[in-house]
Tab-separated table of C-alpha atoms in Angstrom:
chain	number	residue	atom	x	y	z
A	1	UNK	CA	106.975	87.418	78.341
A	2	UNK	CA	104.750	88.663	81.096
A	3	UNK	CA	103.296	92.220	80.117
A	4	UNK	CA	101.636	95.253	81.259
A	5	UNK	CA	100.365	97.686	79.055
A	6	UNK	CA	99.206	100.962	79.596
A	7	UNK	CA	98.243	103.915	77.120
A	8	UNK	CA	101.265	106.679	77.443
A	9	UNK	CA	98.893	109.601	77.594
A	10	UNK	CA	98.922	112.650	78.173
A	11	UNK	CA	95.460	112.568	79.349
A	12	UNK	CA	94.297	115.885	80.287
A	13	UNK	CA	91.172	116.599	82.302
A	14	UNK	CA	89.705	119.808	83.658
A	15	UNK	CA	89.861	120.306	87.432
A	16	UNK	CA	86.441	118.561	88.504
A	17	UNK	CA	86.555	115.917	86.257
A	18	UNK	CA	86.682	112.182	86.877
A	19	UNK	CA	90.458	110.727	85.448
A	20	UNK	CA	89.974	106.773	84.149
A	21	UNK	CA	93.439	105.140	83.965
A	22	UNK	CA	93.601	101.440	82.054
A	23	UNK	CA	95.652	98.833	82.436
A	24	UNK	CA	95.683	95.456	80.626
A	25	UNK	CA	98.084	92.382	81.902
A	26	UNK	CA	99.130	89.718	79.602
A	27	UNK	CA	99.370	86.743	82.775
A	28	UNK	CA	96.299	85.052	83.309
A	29	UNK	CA	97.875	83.996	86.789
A	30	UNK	CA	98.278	87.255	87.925
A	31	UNK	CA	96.822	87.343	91.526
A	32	UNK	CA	97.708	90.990	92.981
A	33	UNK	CA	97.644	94.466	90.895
A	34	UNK	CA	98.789	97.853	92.310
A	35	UNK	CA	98.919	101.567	91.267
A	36	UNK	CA	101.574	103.700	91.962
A	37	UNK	CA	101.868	107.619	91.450
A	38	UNK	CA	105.315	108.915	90.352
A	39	UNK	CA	105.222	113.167	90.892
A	40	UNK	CA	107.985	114.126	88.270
A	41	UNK	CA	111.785	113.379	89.574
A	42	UNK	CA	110.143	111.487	92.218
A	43	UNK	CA	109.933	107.747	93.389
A	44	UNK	CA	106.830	106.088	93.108
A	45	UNK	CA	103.954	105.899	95.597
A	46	UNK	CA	101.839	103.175	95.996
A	47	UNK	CA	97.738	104.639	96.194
A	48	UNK	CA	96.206	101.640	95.562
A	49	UNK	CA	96.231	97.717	95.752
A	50	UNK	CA	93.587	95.345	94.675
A	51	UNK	CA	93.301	91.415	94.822
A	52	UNK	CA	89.535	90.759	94.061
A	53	UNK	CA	87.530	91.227	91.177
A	54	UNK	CA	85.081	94.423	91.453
A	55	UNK	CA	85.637	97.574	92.719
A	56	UNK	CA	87.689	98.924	95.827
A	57	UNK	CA	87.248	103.022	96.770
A	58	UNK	CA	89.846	104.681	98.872
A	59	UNK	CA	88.297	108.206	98.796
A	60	UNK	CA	88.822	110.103	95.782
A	61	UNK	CA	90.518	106.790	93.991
A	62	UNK	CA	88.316	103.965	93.022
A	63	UNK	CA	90.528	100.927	91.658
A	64	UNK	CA	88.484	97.795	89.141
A	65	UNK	CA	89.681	94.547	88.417
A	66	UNK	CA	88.225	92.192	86.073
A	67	UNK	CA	90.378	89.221	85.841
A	68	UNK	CA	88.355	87.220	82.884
A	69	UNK	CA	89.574	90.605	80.467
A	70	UNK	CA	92.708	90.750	82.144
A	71	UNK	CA	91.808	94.390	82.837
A	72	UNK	CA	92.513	96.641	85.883
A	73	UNK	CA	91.517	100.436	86.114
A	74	UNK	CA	91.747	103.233	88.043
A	75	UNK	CA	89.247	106.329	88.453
A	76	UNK	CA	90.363	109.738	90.297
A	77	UNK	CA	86.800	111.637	91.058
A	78	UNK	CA	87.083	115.560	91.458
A	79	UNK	CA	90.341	115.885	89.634
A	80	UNK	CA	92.794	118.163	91.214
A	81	UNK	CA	95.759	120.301	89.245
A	82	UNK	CA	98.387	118.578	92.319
A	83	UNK	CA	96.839	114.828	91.077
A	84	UNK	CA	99.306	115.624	87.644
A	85	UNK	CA	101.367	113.010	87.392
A	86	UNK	CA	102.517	109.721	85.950
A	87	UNK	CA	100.147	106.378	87.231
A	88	UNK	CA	101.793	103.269	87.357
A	89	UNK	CA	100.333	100.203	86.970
A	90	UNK	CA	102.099	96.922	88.879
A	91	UNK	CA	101.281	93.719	89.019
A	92	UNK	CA	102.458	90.655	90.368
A	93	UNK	CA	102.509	86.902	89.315
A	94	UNK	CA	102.104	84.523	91.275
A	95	UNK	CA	105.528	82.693	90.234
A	96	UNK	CA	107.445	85.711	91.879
A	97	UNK	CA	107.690	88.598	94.044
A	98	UNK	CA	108.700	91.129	91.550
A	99	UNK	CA	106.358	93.831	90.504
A	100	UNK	CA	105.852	94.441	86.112
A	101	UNK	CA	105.181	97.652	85.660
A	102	UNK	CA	103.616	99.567	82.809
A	103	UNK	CA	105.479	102.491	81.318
A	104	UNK	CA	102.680	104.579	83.426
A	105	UNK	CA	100.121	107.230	81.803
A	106	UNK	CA	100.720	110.783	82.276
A	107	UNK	CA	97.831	112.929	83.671
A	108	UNK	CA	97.183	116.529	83.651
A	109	UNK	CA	94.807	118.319	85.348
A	110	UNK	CA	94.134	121.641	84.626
A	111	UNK	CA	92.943	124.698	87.038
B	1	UNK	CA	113.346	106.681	110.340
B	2	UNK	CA	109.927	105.497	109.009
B	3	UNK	CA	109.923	104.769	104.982
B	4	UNK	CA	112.933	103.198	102.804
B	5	UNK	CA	115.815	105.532	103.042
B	6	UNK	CA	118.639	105.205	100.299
B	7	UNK	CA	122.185	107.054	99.579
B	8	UNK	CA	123.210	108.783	98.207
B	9	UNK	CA	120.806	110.410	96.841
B	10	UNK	CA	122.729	111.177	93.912
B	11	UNK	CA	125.860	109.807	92.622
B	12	UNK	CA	127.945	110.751	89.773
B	13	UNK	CA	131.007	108.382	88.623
B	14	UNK	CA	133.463	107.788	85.429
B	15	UNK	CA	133.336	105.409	83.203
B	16	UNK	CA	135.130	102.032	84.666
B	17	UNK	CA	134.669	102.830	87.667
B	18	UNK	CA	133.028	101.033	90.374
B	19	UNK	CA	130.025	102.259	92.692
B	20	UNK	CA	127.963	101.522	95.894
B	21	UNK	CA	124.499	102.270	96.461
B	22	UNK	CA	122.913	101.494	99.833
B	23	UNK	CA	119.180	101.024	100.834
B	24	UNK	CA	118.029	100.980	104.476
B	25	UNK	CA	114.262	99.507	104.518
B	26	UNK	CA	111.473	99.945	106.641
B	27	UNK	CA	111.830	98.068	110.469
B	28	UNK	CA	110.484	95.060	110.383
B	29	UNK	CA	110.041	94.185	106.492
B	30	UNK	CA	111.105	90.752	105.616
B	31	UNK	CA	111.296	91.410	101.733
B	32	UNK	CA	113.707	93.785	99.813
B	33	UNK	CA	113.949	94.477	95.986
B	34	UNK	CA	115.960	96.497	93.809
B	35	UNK	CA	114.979	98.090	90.271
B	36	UNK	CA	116.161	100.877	88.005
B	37	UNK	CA	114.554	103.399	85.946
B	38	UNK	CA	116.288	104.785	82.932
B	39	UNK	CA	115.375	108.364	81.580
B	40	UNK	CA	111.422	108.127	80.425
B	41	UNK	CA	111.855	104.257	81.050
B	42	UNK	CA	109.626	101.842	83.100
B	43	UNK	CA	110.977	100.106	86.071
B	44	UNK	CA	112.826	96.982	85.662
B	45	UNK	CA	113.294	94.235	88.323
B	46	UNK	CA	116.396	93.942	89.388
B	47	UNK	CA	116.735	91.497	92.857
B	48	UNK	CA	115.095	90.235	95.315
B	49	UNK	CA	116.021	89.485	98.814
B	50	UNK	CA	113.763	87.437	101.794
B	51	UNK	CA	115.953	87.750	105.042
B	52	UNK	CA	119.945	87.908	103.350
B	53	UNK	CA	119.044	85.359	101.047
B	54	UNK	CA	118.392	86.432	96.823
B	55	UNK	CA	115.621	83.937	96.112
B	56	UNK	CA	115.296	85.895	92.796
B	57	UNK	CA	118.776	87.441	90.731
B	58	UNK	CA	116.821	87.225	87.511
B	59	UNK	CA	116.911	90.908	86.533
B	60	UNK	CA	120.001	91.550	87.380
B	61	UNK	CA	121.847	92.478	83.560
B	62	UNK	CA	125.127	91.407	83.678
B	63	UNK	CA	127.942	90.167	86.040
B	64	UNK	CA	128.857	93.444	86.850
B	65	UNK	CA	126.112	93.998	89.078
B	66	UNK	CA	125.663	92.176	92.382
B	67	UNK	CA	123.960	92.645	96.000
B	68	UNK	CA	124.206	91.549	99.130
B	69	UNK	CA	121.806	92.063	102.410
B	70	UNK	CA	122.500	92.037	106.030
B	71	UNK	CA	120.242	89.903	107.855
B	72	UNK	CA	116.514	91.642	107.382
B	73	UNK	CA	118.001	95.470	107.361
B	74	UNK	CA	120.681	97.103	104.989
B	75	UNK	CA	121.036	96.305	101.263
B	76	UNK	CA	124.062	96.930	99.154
B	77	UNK	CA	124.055	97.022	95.601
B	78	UNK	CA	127.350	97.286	93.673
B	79	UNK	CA	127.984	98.113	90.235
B	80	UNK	CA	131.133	97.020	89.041
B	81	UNK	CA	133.300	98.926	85.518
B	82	UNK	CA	130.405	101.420	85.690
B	83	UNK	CA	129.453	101.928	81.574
B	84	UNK	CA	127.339	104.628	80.711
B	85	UNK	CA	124.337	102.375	80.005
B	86	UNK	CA	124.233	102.606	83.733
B	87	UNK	CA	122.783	105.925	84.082
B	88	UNK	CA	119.916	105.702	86.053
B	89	UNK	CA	118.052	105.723	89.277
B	90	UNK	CA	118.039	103.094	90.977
B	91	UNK	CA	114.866	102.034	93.623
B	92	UNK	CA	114.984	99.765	96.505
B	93	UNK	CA	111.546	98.925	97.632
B	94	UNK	CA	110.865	96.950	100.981
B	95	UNK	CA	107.631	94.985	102.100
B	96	UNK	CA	106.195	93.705	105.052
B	97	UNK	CA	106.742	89.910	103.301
B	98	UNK	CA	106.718	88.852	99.904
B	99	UNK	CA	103.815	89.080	97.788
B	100	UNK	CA	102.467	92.493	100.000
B	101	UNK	CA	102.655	95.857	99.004
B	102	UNK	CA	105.344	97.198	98.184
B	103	UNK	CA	107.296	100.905	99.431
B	104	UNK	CA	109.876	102.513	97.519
B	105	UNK	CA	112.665	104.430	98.778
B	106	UNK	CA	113.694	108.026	97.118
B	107	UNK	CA	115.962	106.481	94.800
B	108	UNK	CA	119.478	106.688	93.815
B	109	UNK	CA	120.408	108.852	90.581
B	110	UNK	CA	123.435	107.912	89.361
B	111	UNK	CA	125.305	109.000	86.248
B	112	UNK	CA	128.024	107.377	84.299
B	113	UNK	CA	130.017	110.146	82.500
């Protein structure tokens, strides 16, 4: 059973702070990992994709893979109140095209 | 029209019945997919289309669900004797071709009463 696991949350940070979402994936073949942001009532929106160990930055969001842990995170510098929200991580094997998802972690940033 | 459009955007049926839900995806994507999200749920895979072909029916739960695609643009998927297990939304998703990202539509909520 190919999984993805993420913590639930709520993780709350003040307005400022740096936000660290994790992400662990159970396939050791895994080859492509994505996070998705999912506004309340709303479909998800892809903010990042990463295929290579090490770090990728995309302004404020900074995504981290480290395939040996089977570990895949993603940092939000100068936390807004509007980046509230649920983060989805995705990833996807290399024997398909469908996308696991995680259950997603909820953040809230406070003003 | 330049993201995944779906309709309706809400859709509210009886139990038995059966329903349509329609996904237009972006121009020129190859690759189509279908999943649902119950209430506080994760997504789950439903389908997968390259071109009009399903390469991938794995998630789909029973035989009361199928799909069909026209060509490399609109995507039907039909639920047949709707039960109220149903209730969900339900995301198409397009990409450019398999294995890239991947952009979700606004979803269809539907409701089995």
């Amino acid at each position: 059973q190919k999984e993805v696991e993420q913590n639930s949350g709520p993780l709350s940070v003040p307005e400022g702070a740096i936000a660290s979402l994790n992400c662990t994936y159970s396939d050791r073949v895994s080859q492509s990992f994505f996070w998705y942001r999912q506004y309340s009532g709303k479909s998800p929106e892809l903010i990042m994709s990463i295929y290579s160990n090490g770090d990728k930055e995309d302004g404020r969001f900074t995504a981290q893979l480290n395939k040996a842990s089977q570990y895949v995170s993603l940092l939000i510098r100068d936390s807004q109140p509007s980046d509230s929200a649920t983060y989805l991580c995705a990833v996807l094997h290399q024997a398909g095209t469908a996308l696991i998802f995680g259950k997603g972690t909820t953040l809230s940033v406070s003003s | 029209g330049a993201g995944v459009s779906q309709s309706p955007s809400n859709k509210v049926t009886e139990k038995g019945k059966d329903v349509e839900l329609r996904c237009d995806p972006i121009s020129g994507h190859t690759a189509l997919y279908w999943y649902r999200q119950r209430l506080g749920q994760g997504l789950e895979f439903l389908i997968y289309f390259q071109g009009n072909s399903a390469p991938d029916k794995s998630g789909l739960p029973s035989d009361r669900f199928s799909a069909e695609r026209t060509g490399e643009s609109v995507s039907t998927l039909t639920i047949q004797r709707t039960q109220q297990e149903d209730s969900a939304v339900y995301l198409c998703a397009s990409s450019l071709e398999p294995y890239n990202e991947q952009f979700f539509g606004p979803g269809t909520r539907l409701t089995v009463l």
